[in-house]
Amino acid sequence: MPELPEVEVTRRGIAASIEGALVHDVRLGKPLRWPLGAPSRALRGTVVGPVQRRGKYLWLPLRAGDQDRGGLLVHLGMSGSLAFEPRPGPPGVHDHFDLVTSVGTLRLTDPRRFGAVLWSPSLVQPPAARLLARLGVEPFDAAFGGMHLWQGFRRRRTAVKTALLAGDVVVGAGNIYASEALFRAGIDPRTPCARLSRARCERLADALRGTLAEAVEHGGSTLRDFRDAQGHSGSFQLQAKVYGREGEPCEICATPIRRLVQAQRSTYFCPHCQRR
DNA sequence: ATGGGTACCTGTCTGC
DNA sequence: TGCAGACAGGTACCCA
């Protein structure tokens, strides 16, 4: 599910409810990707600080009085969503983590359990630091632009779609938004990174930012699982120009959209509008 | 160093 | 109707 827009929509959705909440307890369901890494008694009595996002991770800082108590690093994996429930019902079969607080419960629902919640003493110490170390720049940072992409890509031979997914040059694009951004930029997803000119990197940087920003405005994409913190679906999938549209006519030129497989993932593109 | 394949897990849809 | 197989928004890890 969740690429940068879905994670950002989630962050905004939970922030107002959970910030300042007093943690009463933690409930764990079936195991997620990693163990929590802290006994629940260590979390009780802490207060949740401002929720941050880094790439597709969320960070919930915890304090007790003036003491820093680290925080929770949350990843939604492929099928996860977080909901804030003022009066939660009993957990369902796919509800694998509850943060029970004074004002309600933050609940992670994740059928495939590729998601994770883990405690870390800070973002710059393990285990969080280890997971964040390989992440590229944020697409909405001033440091990101065509120049950054060009420098990150110029010694790479892999296909540009695969490199966007890898997230070590720029974070945020997953399988949907990588295809969509490349369509907007008019770049064939199979193009080797090193072949992209400065000018095309500029176009790609703009396209990526534009696509992600628009997706956030639409509440993200809901293919099946994704829900925001209030349980609403996103609608960006209705704006998608190529993703999931194999065989349908391109909006620009009416050529049928094609699907191919790169690194075991589907890529969608217009063979006429997108050039190497 | 880079790049590819595999693994994790469950649900849904398609075609026979 | 049943069942096998493909596919689904991510990414850490192992190997060449």
mmCIF file of N, CA and C in Angstrom, chain A residues 89-147:
data_model
loop_
_atom_site.group_PDB
_atom_site.id
_atom_site.type_symbol
_atom_site.label_atom_id
_atom_site.label_comp_id
_atom_site.label_asym_id
_atom_site.label_seq_id
_atom_site.Cartn_x
_atom_site.Cartn_y
_atom_site.Cartn_z
ATOM 1 N N GLY A 89 -13.073 -0.853 19.504
ATOM 2 C CA GLY A 89 -13.698 -2.152 19.748
ATOM 3 C C GLY A 89 -12.609 -3.178 19.978
ATOM 4 N N PRO A 90 -12.989 -4.441 20.171
ATOM 5 C CA PRO A 90 -11.977 -5.481 20.343
ATOM 6 C C PRO A 90 -11.174 -5.625 19.048
ATOM 7 N N PRO A 91 -9.877 -5.947 19.161
ATOM 8 C CA PRO A 91 -9.047 -6.050 17.963
ATOM 9 C C PRO A 91 -9.523 -7.154 17.035
ATOM 10 N N GLY A 92 -9.478 -6.879 15.728
ATOM 11 C CA GLY A 92 -9.830 -7.885 14.733
ATOM 12 C C GLY A 92 -8.632 -8.756 14.401
ATOM 13 N N VAL A 93 -8.829 -9.728 13.519
ATOM 14 C CA VAL A 93 -7.751 -10.683 13.219
ATOM 15 C C VAL A 93 -6.517 -10.030 12.621
ATOM 16 N N HIS A 94 -6.688 -8.880 11.975
ATOM 17 C CA HIS A 94 -5.539 -8.228 11.344
ATOM 18 C C HIS A 94 -5.029 -7.024 12.119
ATOM 19 N N ASP A 95 -5.529 -6.845 13.335
ATOM 20 C CA ASP A 95 -5.065 -5.729 14.166
ATOM 21 C C ASP A 95 -3.921 -6.231 15.040
ATOM 22 N N HIS A 96 -2.705 -5.776 14.734
ATOM 23 C CA HIS A 96 -1.526 -6.393 15.361
ATOM 24 C C HIS A 96 -0.782 -5.495 16.334
ATOM 25 N N PHE A 97 -1.219 -4.253 16.450
ATOM 26 C CA PHE A 97 -0.576 -3.365 17.422
ATOM 27 C C PHE A 97 -1.574 -2.301 17.877
ATOM 28 N N ASP A 98 -1.694 -2.129 19.191
ATOM 29 C CA ASP A 98 -2.491 -1.040 19.752
ATOM 30 C C ASP A 98 -1.606 -0.222 20.681
ATOM 31 N N LEU A 99 -1.620 1.093 20.498
ATOM 32 C CA LEU A 99 -1.029 1.986 21.482
ATOM 33 C C LEU A 99 -2.208 2.582 22.249
ATOM 34 N N VAL A 100 -2.401 2.089 23.459
ATOM 35 C CA VAL A 100 -3.568 2.492 24.254
ATOM 36 C C VAL A 100 -3.219 3.733 25.055
ATOM 37 N N THR A 101 -3.949 4.817 24.837
ATOM 38 C CA THR A 101 -3.618 6.076 25.512
ATOM 39 C C THR A 101 -4.826 6.638 26.254
ATOM 40 N N SER A 102 -4.554 7.736 26.936
ATOM 41 C CA SER A 102 -5.581 8.424 27.726
ATOM 42 C C SER A 102 -6.744 8.913 26.864
ATOM 43 N N VAL A 103 -6.510 9.158 25.576
ATOM 44 C CA VAL A 103 -7.570 9.738 24.747
ATOM 45 C C VAL A 103 -8.123 8.773 23.708
ATOM 46 N N GLY A 104 -7.510 7.613 23.573
ATOM 47 C CA GLY A 104 -7.975 6.639 22.580
ATOM 48 C C GLY A 104 -6.834 5.729 22.175
ATOM 49 N N THR A 105 -7.100 4.874 21.219
ATOM 50 C CA THR A 105 -6.119 3.868 20.813
ATOM 51 C C THR A 105 -5.659 4.103 19.380
ATOM 52 N N LEU A 106 -4.345 4.069 19.200
ATOM 53 C CA LEU A 106 -3.777 4.094 17.858
ATOM 54 C C LEU A 106 -3.578 2.638 17.458
ATOM 55 N N ARG A 107 -4.241 2.238 16.373
ATOM 56 C CA ARG A 107 -4.295 0.809 16.028
ATOM 57 C C ARG A 107 -3.717 0.570 14.644
ATOM 58 N N LEU A 108 -2.781 -0.380 14.563
ATOM 59 C CA LEU A 108 -2.216 -0.785 13.278
ATOM 60 C C LEU A 108 -2.932 -2.025 12.763
ATOM 61 N N THR A 109 -3.550 -1.888 11.603
ATOM 62 C CA THR A 109 -4.183 -3.022 10.923
ATOM 63 C C THR A 109 -3.313 -3.376 9.731
ATOM 64 N N ASP A 110 -2.924 -4.644 9.618
ATOM 65 C CA ASP A 110 -1.970 -5.014 8.567
ATOM 66 C C ASP A 110 -2.107 -6.491 8.193
ATOM 67 N N PRO A 111 -2.984 -6.797 7.227
ATOM 68 C CA PRO A 111 -3.238 -8.196 6.869
ATOM 69 C C PRO A 111 -1.962 -8.980 6.508
ATOM 70 N N ARG A 112 -1.071 -8.378 5.733
ATOM 71 C CA ARG A 112 0.088 -9.159 5.287
ATOM 72 C C ARG A 112 1.245 -9.152 6.290
ATOM 73 N N ARG A 113 1.181 -8.294 7.253
ATOM 74 C CA ARG A 113 2.207 -8.219 8.311
ATOM 75 C C ARG A 113 3.627 -7.973 7.797
ATOM 76 N N PHE A 114 3.740 -7.178 6.739
ATOM 77 C CA PHE A 114 5.066 -6.717 6.331
ATOM 78 C C PHE A 114 5.419 -5.437 7.075
ATOM 79 N N GLY A 115 4.480 -4.908 7.797
ATOM 80 C CA GLY A 115 4.692 -3.676 8.543
ATOM 81 C C GLY A 115 5.494 -3.924 9.818
ATOM 82 N N ALA A 116 5.810 -2.834 10.508
ATOM 83 C CA ALA A 116 6.619 -2.964 11.717
ATOM 84 C C ALA A 116 6.389 -1.784 12.639
ATOM 85 N N VAL A 117 6.484 -2.067 13.932
ATOM 86 C CA VAL A 117 6.543 -1.024 14.956
ATOM 87 C C VAL A 117 7.719 -1.398 15.833
ATOM 88 N N LEU A 118 8.666 -0.505 15.974
ATOM 89 C CA LEU A 118 9.771 -0.830 16.880
ATOM 90 C C LEU A 118 10.176 0.389 17.676
ATOM 91 N N TRP A 119 10.647 0.094 18.879
ATOM 92 C CA TRP A 119 11.094 1.172 19.755
ATOM 93 C C TRP A 119 12.578 1.420 19.512
ATOM 94 N N SER A 120 12.957 2.698 19.533
ATOM 95 C CA SER A 120 14.364 3.059 19.385
ATOM 96 C C SER A 120 14.661 4.224 20.324
ATOM 97 N N PRO A 121 15.875 4.276 20.889
ATOM 98 C CA PRO A 121 16.202 5.372 21.817
ATOM 99 C C PRO A 121 16.221 6.731 21.127
ATOM 100 N N SER A 122 16.474 6.743 19.825
ATOM 101 C CA SER A 122 16.382 7.981 19.046
ATOM 102 C C SER A 122 16.473 7.613 17.583
ATOM 103 N N LEU A 123 16.325 8.633 16.731
ATOM 104 C CA LEU A 123 16.404 8.380 15.284
ATOM 105 C C LEU A 123 17.837 8.154 14.824
ATOM 106 N N VAL A 124 18.798 8.626 15.616
ATOM 107 C CA VAL A 124 20.194 8.515 15.183
ATOM 108 C C VAL A 124 20.940 7.388 15.896
ATOM 109 N N GLN A 125 20.181 6.565 16.619
ATOM 110 C CA GLN A 125 20.788 5.382 17.242
ATOM 111 C C GLN A 125 20.079 4.138 16.714
ATOM 112 N N PRO A 126 20.736 2.992 16.823
ATOM 113 C CA PRO A 126 20.057 1.769 16.426
ATOM 114 C C PRO A 126 18.900 1.484 17.368
ATOM 115 N N PRO A 127 17.866 0.799 16.891
ATOM 116 C CA PRO A 127 17.769 0.236 15.540
ATOM 117 C C PRO A 127 17.261 1.210 14.476
ATOM 118 N N ALA A 128 16.703 2.359 14.875
ATOM 119 C CA ALA A 128 16.124 3.261 13.871
ATOM 120 C C ALA A 128 17.181 3.746 12.878
ATOM 121 N N ALA A 129 18.335 4.130 13.393
ATOM 122 C CA ALA A 129 19.370 4.705 12.532
ATOM 123 C C ALA A 129 19.765 3.739 11.418
ATOM 124 N N ARG A 130 19.816 2.465 11.779
ATOM 125 C CA ARG A 130 20.185 1.435 10.818
ATOM 126 C C ARG A 130 19.191 1.369 9.650
ATOM 127 N N LEU A 131 17.921 1.526 9.983
ATOM 128 C CA LEU A 131 16.891 1.434 8.943
ATOM 129 C C LEU A 131 16.822 2.705 8.096
ATOM 130 N N LEU A 132 17.123 3.837 8.720
ATOM 131 C CA LEU A 132 17.000 5.107 7.998
ATOM 132 C C LEU A 132 18.270 5.458 7.229
ATOM 133 N N ALA A 133 19.351 4.775 7.554
ATOM 134 C CA ALA A 133 20.662 5.150 7.001
ATOM 135 C C ALA A 133 20.697 5.136 5.478
ATOM 136 N N ARG A 134 19.996 4.186 4.894
ATOM 137 C CA ARG A 134 20.107 4.035 3.438
ATOM 138 C C ARG A 134 19.136 4.910 2.658
ATOM 139 N N LEU A 135 18.336 5.706 3.353
ATOM 140 C CA LEU A 135 17.321 6.492 2.658
ATOM 141 C C LEU A 135 17.905 7.710 1.951
ATOM 142 N N GLY A 136 17.394 7.977 0.767
ATOM 143 C CA GLY A 136 17.780 9.166 0.010
ATOM 144 C C GLY A 136 17.113 10.411 0.554
ATOM 145 N N VAL A 137 17.231 11.525 -0.181
ATOM 146 C CA VAL A 137 16.673 12.797 0.305
ATOM 147 C C VAL A 137 15.151 12.797 0.174
ATOM 148 N N GLU A 138 14.534 13.674 0.941
ATOM 149 C CA GLU A 138 13.096 13.872 0.865
ATOM 150 C C GLU A 138 12.767 14.674 -0.389
ATOM 151 N N PRO A 139 11.756 14.256 -1.145
ATOM 152 C CA PRO A 139 11.443 14.945 -2.401
ATOM 153 C C PRO A 139 11.009 16.403 -2.216
ATOM 154 N N PHE A 140 10.549 16.760 -1.012
ATOM 155 C CA PHE A 140 10.121 18.145 -0.806
ATOM 156 C C PHE A 140 11.167 18.985 -0.089
ATOM 157 N N ASP A 141 12.343 18.404 0.127
ATOM 158 C CA ASP A 141 13.456 19.175 0.687
ATOM 159 C C ASP A 141 14.048 20.089 -0.368
ATOM 160 N N ALA A 142 14.605 21.202 0.092
ATOM 161 C CA ALA A 142 15.264 22.125 -0.834
ATOM 162 C C ALA A 142 16.449 21.455 -1.528
ATOM 163 N N ALA A 143 17.034 20.461 -0.840
ATOM 164 C CA ALA A 143 18.212 19.778 -1.403
ATOM 165 C C ALA A 143 17.857 18.917 -2.612
ATOM 166 N N PHE A 144 16.567 18.652 -2.803
ATOM 167 C CA PHE A 144 16.186 17.772 -3.912
ATOM 168 C C PHE A 144 15.824 18.571 -5.159
ATOM 169 N N GLY A 145 16.286 18.074 -6.309
ATOM 170 C CA GLY A 145 15.951 18.684 -7.589
ATOM 171 C C GLY A 145 16.632 17.901 -8.689
ATOM 172 N N GLY A 146 16.605 18.462 -9.896
ATOM 173 C CA GLY A 146 17.189 17.777 -11.044
ATOM 174 C C GLY A 146 18.668 17.502 -10.870
ATOM 175 N N MET A 147 19.364 18.466 -10.263
ATOM 176 C CA MET A 147 20.799 18.310 -10.054
ATOM 177 C C MET A 147 21.094 17.117 -9.142
#
